[in-house]
């Protein structure tokens, strides 16, 4: 692995599905009290703004969702079940309220515990509500580009746990690296 540096904001300021595809194989980096944790992103889900009934932004602009409506390239971290944090990266232009949920990582450096599933991913990476709204161009918490020369095959499937969202539950907006042993569910 070469030196890790943040992708530029323009990386996130694009179509959400394209960003989701390009995140696969990229590296999530978090400096936790001097210990640099690194994981390769192997599974994600795209959320397409206010019309997407599975997206938090479908309820409109609220104190919880304001990060989603902001500029691209920021972390949207929220709590589920009162115990697990989940991390999204905000995509597209300001006001679009689109994001990509990080679902699973392949451990690369200083990761202990399971990384399959968004809550376990955050726990292993030391991500909590303090990272909500964090600029992903910062030197301590960022995404570094994937190795463009590495071959990969991307699989598209419906998202997990969004049965309540009608037709949006069946859309193939979950993407993962085919054959990777760290994906959360096939």
PDB file of C-alpha atoms in Angstrom:
ATOM      1  CA  UNK A   1       0.000   0.000   0.000  1.00  0.00           C
ATOM      2  CA  UNK A   2       1.362   3.415  -0.952  1.00  0.00           C
ATOM      3  CA  UNK A   3       1.047   6.532   1.180  1.00  0.00           C
ATOM      4  CA  UNK A   4      -2.528   7.388   2.016  1.00  0.00           C
ATOM      5  CA  UNK A   5      -4.014  10.811   1.288  1.00  0.00           C
ATOM      6  CA  UNK A   6      -7.619  12.048   1.127  1.00  0.00           C
ATOM      7  CA  UNK A   7      -9.531  12.017  -2.137  1.00  0.00           C
ATOM      8  CA  UNK A   8     -10.459  15.594  -3.172  1.00  0.00           C
ATOM      9  CA  UNK A   9     -13.946  16.994  -2.528  1.00  0.00           C
ATOM     10  CA  UNK A  10     -14.704  16.698  -6.268  1.00  0.00           C
ATOM     11  CA  UNK A  11     -14.664  12.890  -5.803  1.00  0.00           C
ATOM     12  CA  UNK A  12     -17.846  13.162  -3.691  1.00  0.00           C
ATOM     13  CA  UNK A  13     -19.460  15.909  -5.799  1.00  0.00           C
ATOM     14  CA  UNK A  14     -20.752  13.431  -8.394  1.00  0.00           C
ATOM     15  CA  UNK A  15     -23.584  10.995  -9.010  1.00  0.00           C
ATOM     16  CA  UNK A  16     -24.100   8.951  -5.840  1.00  0.00           C
ATOM     17  CA  UNK A  17     -24.092   5.553  -7.567  1.00  0.00           C
ATOM     18  CA  UNK A  18     -20.814   6.430  -9.316  1.00  0.00           C
ATOM     19  CA  UNK A  19     -19.296   7.458  -5.977  1.00  0.00           C
ATOM     20  CA  UNK A  20     -20.555   4.205  -4.394  1.00  0.00           C
ATOM     21  CA  UNK A  21     -18.819   2.173  -7.119  1.00  0.00           C
ATOM     22  CA  UNK A  22     -15.598   4.169  -6.787  1.00  0.00           C
ATOM     23  CA  UNK A  23     -15.535   3.768  -2.993  1.00  0.00           C
ATOM     24  CA  UNK A  24     -15.194   0.005  -3.393  1.00  0.00           C
ATOM     25  CA  UNK A  25     -11.511  -0.769  -2.915  1.00  0.00           C
ATOM     26  CA  UNK A  26     -10.782   2.683  -1.459  1.00  0.00           C
ATOM     27  CA  UNK A  27      -9.326   2.973   2.053  1.00  0.00           C
ATOM     28  CA  UNK A  28     -11.059   4.436   5.114  1.00  0.00           C
ATOM     29  CA  UNK A  29      -8.431   5.989   7.410  1.00  0.00           C
ATOM     30  CA  UNK A  30      -8.969   7.179  10.995  1.00  0.00           C
ATOM     31  CA  UNK A  31      -6.287   8.361  13.408  1.00  0.00           C
ATOM     32  CA  UNK A  32      -7.574   7.390  16.853  1.00  0.00           C
ATOM     33  CA  UNK A  33      -5.292   8.936  19.512  1.00  0.00           C
ATOM     34  CA  UNK A  34      -2.174   8.341  17.419  1.00  0.00           C
ATOM     35  CA  UNK A  35      -3.153   4.847  16.233  1.00  0.00           C
ATOM     36  CA  UNK A  36      -3.901   4.943  12.509  1.00  0.00           C
ATOM     37  CA  UNK A  37      -6.654   2.487  11.600  1.00  0.00           C
ATOM     38  CA  UNK A  38      -7.133   1.535   7.963  1.00  0.00           C
ATOM     39  CA  UNK A  39      -9.733  -0.620   6.248  1.00  0.00           C
ATOM     40  CA  UNK A  40     -10.448  -1.299   2.585  1.00  0.00           C
ATOM     41  CA  UNK A  41     -14.077  -0.520   1.715  1.00  0.00           C
ATOM     42  CA  UNK A  42     -15.690  -3.677   0.295  1.00  0.00           C
ATOM     43  CA  UNK A  43     -19.456  -3.029   0.642  1.00  0.00           C
ATOM     44  CA  UNK A  44     -21.605   0.117   0.421  1.00  0.00           C
ATOM     45  CA  UNK A  45     -25.205   1.264  -0.101  1.00  0.00           C
ATOM     46  CA  UNK A  46     -26.327   4.322  -2.091  1.00  0.00           C
ATOM     47  CA  UNK A  47     -29.111   6.591  -0.790  1.00  0.00           C
ATOM     48  CA  UNK A  48     -30.564   8.942  -3.385  1.00  0.00           C
ATOM     49  CA  UNK A  49     -32.004  11.941  -1.568  1.00  0.00           C
ATOM     50  CA  UNK A  50     -35.448  13.028  -0.479  1.00  0.00           C
ATOM     51  CA  UNK A  51     -37.378  10.905  -3.005  1.00  0.00           C
ATOM     52  CA  UNK A  52     -35.632   7.712  -1.776  1.00  0.00           C
ATOM     53  CA  UNK A  53     -37.992   6.436   0.931  1.00  0.00           C
ATOM     54  CA  UNK A  54     -35.185   4.393   2.528  1.00  0.00           C
ATOM     55  CA  UNK A  55     -33.024   7.512   3.015  1.00  0.00           C
ATOM     56  CA  UNK A  56     -33.057   9.539   6.227  1.00  0.00           C
ATOM     57  CA  UNK A  57     -33.400  12.629   4.027  1.00  0.00           C
ATOM     58  CA  UNK A  58     -36.849  11.447   2.844  1.00  0.00           C
ATOM     59  CA  UNK A  59     -38.221  13.084   6.019  1.00  0.00           C
ATOM     60  CA  UNK A  60     -36.778  16.414   4.889  1.00  0.00           C
ATOM     61  CA  UNK A  61     -34.312  18.757   6.548  1.00  0.00           C
ATOM     62  CA  UNK A  62     -34.120  18.106  10.300  1.00  0.00           C
ATOM     63  CA  UNK A  63     -31.417  18.679  12.922  1.00  0.00           C
ATOM     64  CA  UNK A  64     -30.398  15.025  12.445  1.00  0.00           C
ATOM     65  CA  UNK A  65     -30.240  15.183   8.618  1.00  0.00           C
ATOM     66  CA  UNK A  66     -28.794  18.667   8.079  1.00  0.00           C
ATOM     67  CA  UNK A  67     -25.349  17.164   7.291  1.00  0.00           C
ATOM     68  CA  UNK A  68     -26.930  15.237   4.386  1.00  0.00           C
ATOM     69  CA  UNK A  69     -28.168  18.502   2.865  1.00  0.00           C
ATOM     70  CA  UNK A  70     -24.777  20.172   3.195  1.00  0.00           C
ATOM     71  CA  UNK A  71     -21.840  20.118   0.829  1.00  0.00           C
ATOM     72  CA  UNK A  72     -20.351  16.796  -0.338  1.00  0.00           C
ATOM     73  CA  UNK A  73     -17.338  15.179   1.302  1.00  0.00           C
ATOM     74  CA  UNK A  74     -18.523  15.178   4.908  1.00  0.00           C
ATOM     75  CA  UNK A  75     -19.315  12.262   7.213  1.00  0.00           C
ATOM     76  CA  UNK A  76     -22.904  11.671   8.282  1.00  0.00           C
ATOM     77  CA  UNK A  77     -22.716   9.518  11.424  1.00  0.00           C
ATOM     78  CA  UNK A  78     -25.842   8.495  13.310  1.00  0.00           C
ATOM     79  CA  UNK A  79     -26.878   6.085  16.050  1.00  0.00           C
ATOM     80  CA  UNK A  80     -29.123   3.047  15.491  1.00  0.00           C
ATOM     81  CA  UNK A  81     -30.733   0.862  18.152  1.00  0.00           C
ATOM     82  CA  UNK A  82     -29.240   3.245  20.716  1.00  0.00           C
ATOM     83  CA  UNK A  83     -25.855   1.470  20.546  1.00  0.00           C
ATOM     84  CA  UNK A  84     -24.377   1.334  17.016  1.00  0.00           C
ATOM     85  CA  UNK A  85     -23.013   4.183  14.961  1.00  0.00           C
ATOM     86  CA  UNK A  86     -23.266   4.055  11.167  1.00  0.00           C
ATOM     87  CA  UNK A  87     -21.260   6.198   8.749  1.00  0.00           C
ATOM     88  CA  UNK A  88     -22.287   7.657   5.408  1.00  0.00           C
ATOM     89  CA  UNK A  89     -20.344   9.942   3.099  1.00  0.00           C
ATOM     90  CA  UNK A  90     -22.345  12.883   1.728  1.00  0.00           C
ATOM     91  CA  UNK A  91     -22.409  13.042  -2.070  1.00  0.00           C
ATOM     92  CA  UNK A  92     -23.576  15.283  -4.903  1.00  0.00           C
ATOM     93  CA  UNK A  93     -24.207  19.016  -4.789  1.00  0.00           C
ATOM     94  CA  UNK A  94     -25.263  20.870  -1.658  1.00  0.00           C
ATOM     95  CA  UNK A  95     -28.995  20.413  -1.037  1.00  0.00           C
ATOM     96  CA  UNK A  96     -29.299  17.042  -2.825  1.00  0.00           C
ATOM     97  CA  UNK A  97     -29.261  15.057   0.464  1.00  0.00           C
ATOM     98  CA  UNK A  98     -27.587  12.005  -1.091  1.00  0.00           C
ATOM     99  CA  UNK A  99     -25.085   9.735   0.631  1.00  0.00           C
ATOM    100  CA  UNK A 100     -23.309   6.385   0.591  1.00  0.00           C
ATOM    101  CA  UNK A 101     -23.443   4.130   3.655  1.00  0.00           C
ATOM    102  CA  UNK A 102     -20.242   2.211   4.395  1.00  0.00           C
ATOM    103  CA  UNK A 103     -21.300  -1.400   5.166  1.00  0.00           C
ATOM    104  CA  UNK A 104     -18.111  -3.463   5.390  1.00  0.00           C
ATOM    105  CA  UNK A 105     -14.318  -3.204   5.463  1.00  0.00           C
ATOM    106  CA  UNK A 106     -11.457  -5.567   4.843  1.00  0.00           C
ATOM    107  CA  UNK A 107      -8.995  -4.966   7.722  1.00  0.00           C
ATOM    108  CA  UNK A 108      -5.686  -3.450   6.593  1.00  0.00           C
ATOM    109  CA  UNK A 109      -4.066  -1.873   9.669  1.00  0.00           C
ATOM    110  CA  UNK A 110      -4.824  -1.748  13.425  1.00  0.00           C
ATOM    111  CA  UNK A 111      -8.376  -3.107  13.175  1.00  0.00           C
ATOM    112  CA  UNK A 112      -9.574  -5.442  15.887  1.00  0.00           C
ATOM    113  CA  UNK A 113     -12.950  -7.124  15.851  1.00  0.00           C
ATOM    114  CA  UNK A 114     -15.417  -7.707  13.063  1.00  0.00           C
ATOM    115  CA  UNK A 115     -15.888  -5.166  10.290  1.00  0.00           C
ATOM    116  CA  UNK A 116     -18.874  -6.728   8.473  1.00  0.00           C
ATOM    117  CA  UNK A 117     -21.885  -4.498   8.955  1.00  0.00           C
ATOM    118  CA  UNK A 118     -22.081  -0.731   9.402  1.00  0.00           C
ATOM    119  CA  UNK A 119     -22.192  -0.779  13.217  1.00  0.00           C
ATOM    120  CA  UNK A 120     -19.283  -3.180  13.593  1.00  0.00           C
ATOM    121  CA  UNK A 121     -17.321  -1.230  10.978  1.00  0.00           C
ATOM    122  CA  UNK A 122     -17.686   1.974  13.011  1.00  0.00           C
ATOM    123  CA  UNK A 123     -16.791   0.228  16.255  1.00  0.00           C
ATOM    124  CA  UNK A 124     -13.584  -1.261  14.769  1.00  0.00           C
ATOM    125  CA  UNK A 125     -12.611   2.075  13.186  1.00  0.00           C
ATOM    126  CA  UNK A 126     -13.286   4.109  16.361  1.00  0.00           C
ATOM    127  CA  UNK A 127     -16.020   6.134  14.643  1.00  0.00           C
ATOM    128  CA  UNK A 128     -18.722   7.625  16.844  1.00  0.00           C
ATOM    129  CA  UNK A 129     -21.042  10.641  16.898  1.00  0.00           C
ATOM    130  CA  UNK A 130     -18.061  12.975  17.311  1.00  0.00           C
ATOM    131  CA  UNK A 131     -17.273  12.332  13.634  1.00  0.00           C
ATOM    132  CA  UNK A 132     -20.723  13.476  12.467  1.00  0.00           C
ATOM    133  CA  UNK A 133     -20.130  16.432  10.159  1.00  0.00           C
ATOM    134  CA  UNK A 134     -16.380  15.753   9.958  1.00  0.00           C
ATOM    135  CA  UNK A 135     -14.703  17.010   6.776  1.00  0.00           C
ATOM    136  CA  UNK A 136     -13.345  13.967   4.930  1.00  0.00           C
ATOM    137  CA  UNK A 137     -10.496  16.039   3.492  1.00  0.00           C
ATOM    138  CA  UNK A 138      -8.951  16.291   6.969  1.00  0.00           C
ATOM    139  CA  UNK A 139      -5.630  14.583   7.801  1.00  0.00           C
ATOM    140  CA  UNK A 140      -7.056  12.470  10.663  1.00  0.00           C
ATOM    141  CA  UNK A 141     -10.232  10.985   9.152  1.00  0.00           C
ATOM    142  CA  UNK A 142     -10.558  10.467   5.405  1.00  0.00           C
ATOM    143  CA  UNK A 143     -10.966   8.142   2.444  1.00  0.00           C
ATOM    144  CA  UNK A 144      -7.934   7.422   0.281  1.00  0.00           C
ATOM    145  CA  UNK A 145      -8.327   6.306  -3.358  1.00  0.00           C
ATOM    146  CA  UNK A 146      -8.301   2.688  -4.439  1.00  0.00           C
ATOM    147  CA  UNK A 147      -5.543   1.154  -6.501  1.00  0.00           C
ATOM    148  CA  UNK A 148      -6.826   1.722 -10.051  1.00  0.00           C
ATOM    149  CA  UNK A 149      -4.711  -1.149 -11.400  1.00  0.00           C
ATOM    150  CA  UNK A 150      -6.248  -3.768  -9.089  1.00  0.00           C
ATOM    151  CA  UNK A 151      -8.895  -5.880 -10.859  1.00  0.00           C
ATOM    152  CA  UNK A 152     -12.336  -5.969  -9.266  1.00  0.00           C
ATOM    153  CA  UNK A 153     -15.852  -7.102 -10.003  1.00  0.00           C
ATOM    154  CA  UNK A 154     -18.724  -5.147  -8.473  1.00  0.00           C
ATOM    155  CA  UNK A 155     -21.994  -6.895  -7.551  1.00  0.00           C
ATOM    156  CA  UNK A 156     -25.272  -4.935  -7.231  1.00  0.00           C
ATOM    157  CA  UNK A 157     -28.054  -6.143  -4.915  1.00  0.00           C
ATOM    158  CA  UNK A 158     -31.003  -4.597  -3.011  1.00  0.00           C
ATOM    159  CA  UNK A 159     -30.155  -2.736   0.185  1.00  0.00           C
ATOM    160  CA  UNK A 160     -30.451  -4.419   3.578  1.00  0.00           C
ATOM    161  CA  UNK A 161     -33.136  -3.669   6.193  1.00  0.00           C
ATOM    162  CA  UNK A 162     -35.242  -1.195   4.192  1.00  0.00           C
ATOM    163  CA  UNK A 163     -38.372  -3.298   3.571  1.00  0.00           C
ATOM    164  CA  UNK A 164     -40.529  -0.376   4.806  1.00  0.00           C
ATOM    165  CA  UNK A 165     -39.530   1.764   1.798  1.00  0.00           C
ATOM    166  CA  UNK A 166     -41.807   0.229  -0.855  1.00  0.00           C
ATOM    167  CA  UNK A 167     -40.301   0.033  -4.338  1.00  0.00           C
ATOM    168  CA  UNK A 168     -37.036   1.487  -2.970  1.00  0.00           C
ATOM    169  CA  UNK A 169     -36.452  -1.770  -1.070  1.00  0.00           C
ATOM    170  CA  UNK A 170     -35.990  -3.679  -4.329  1.00  0.00           C
ATOM    171  CA  UNK A 171     -33.651  -1.279  -6.124  1.00  0.00           C
ATOM    172  CA  UNK A 172     -30.109  -2.676  -6.565  1.00  0.00           C
ATOM    173  CA  UNK A 173     -28.332   0.069  -4.611  1.00  0.00           C
ATOM    174  CA  UNK A 174     -26.064  -2.118  -2.448  1.00  0.00           C
ATOM    175  CA  UNK A 175     -22.690  -2.781  -4.021  1.00  0.00           C
ATOM    176  CA  UNK A 176     -19.868  -5.070  -2.976  1.00  0.00           C
ATOM    177  CA  UNK A 177     -16.660  -6.583  -4.261  1.00  0.00           C
ATOM    178  CA  UNK A 178     -17.433 -10.038  -5.608  1.00  0.00           C
ATOM    179  CA  UNK A 179     -15.740 -12.822  -3.674  1.00  0.00           C
ATOM    180  CA  UNK A 180     -14.511 -10.636  -0.830  1.00  0.00           C
ATOM    181  CA  UNK A 181     -14.794 -12.579   2.461  1.00  0.00           C
ATOM    182  CA  UNK A 182     -15.542  -9.402   4.474  1.00  0.00           C
ATOM    183  CA  UNK A 183     -18.891  -8.429   2.955  1.00  0.00           C
ATOM    184  CA  UNK A 184     -21.740  -8.438   5.469  1.00  0.00           C
ATOM    185  CA  UNK A 185     -24.322 -10.387   3.455  1.00  0.00           C
ATOM    186  CA  UNK A 186     -24.557 -11.808  -0.088  1.00  0.00           C
TER     187      UNK A 186
END
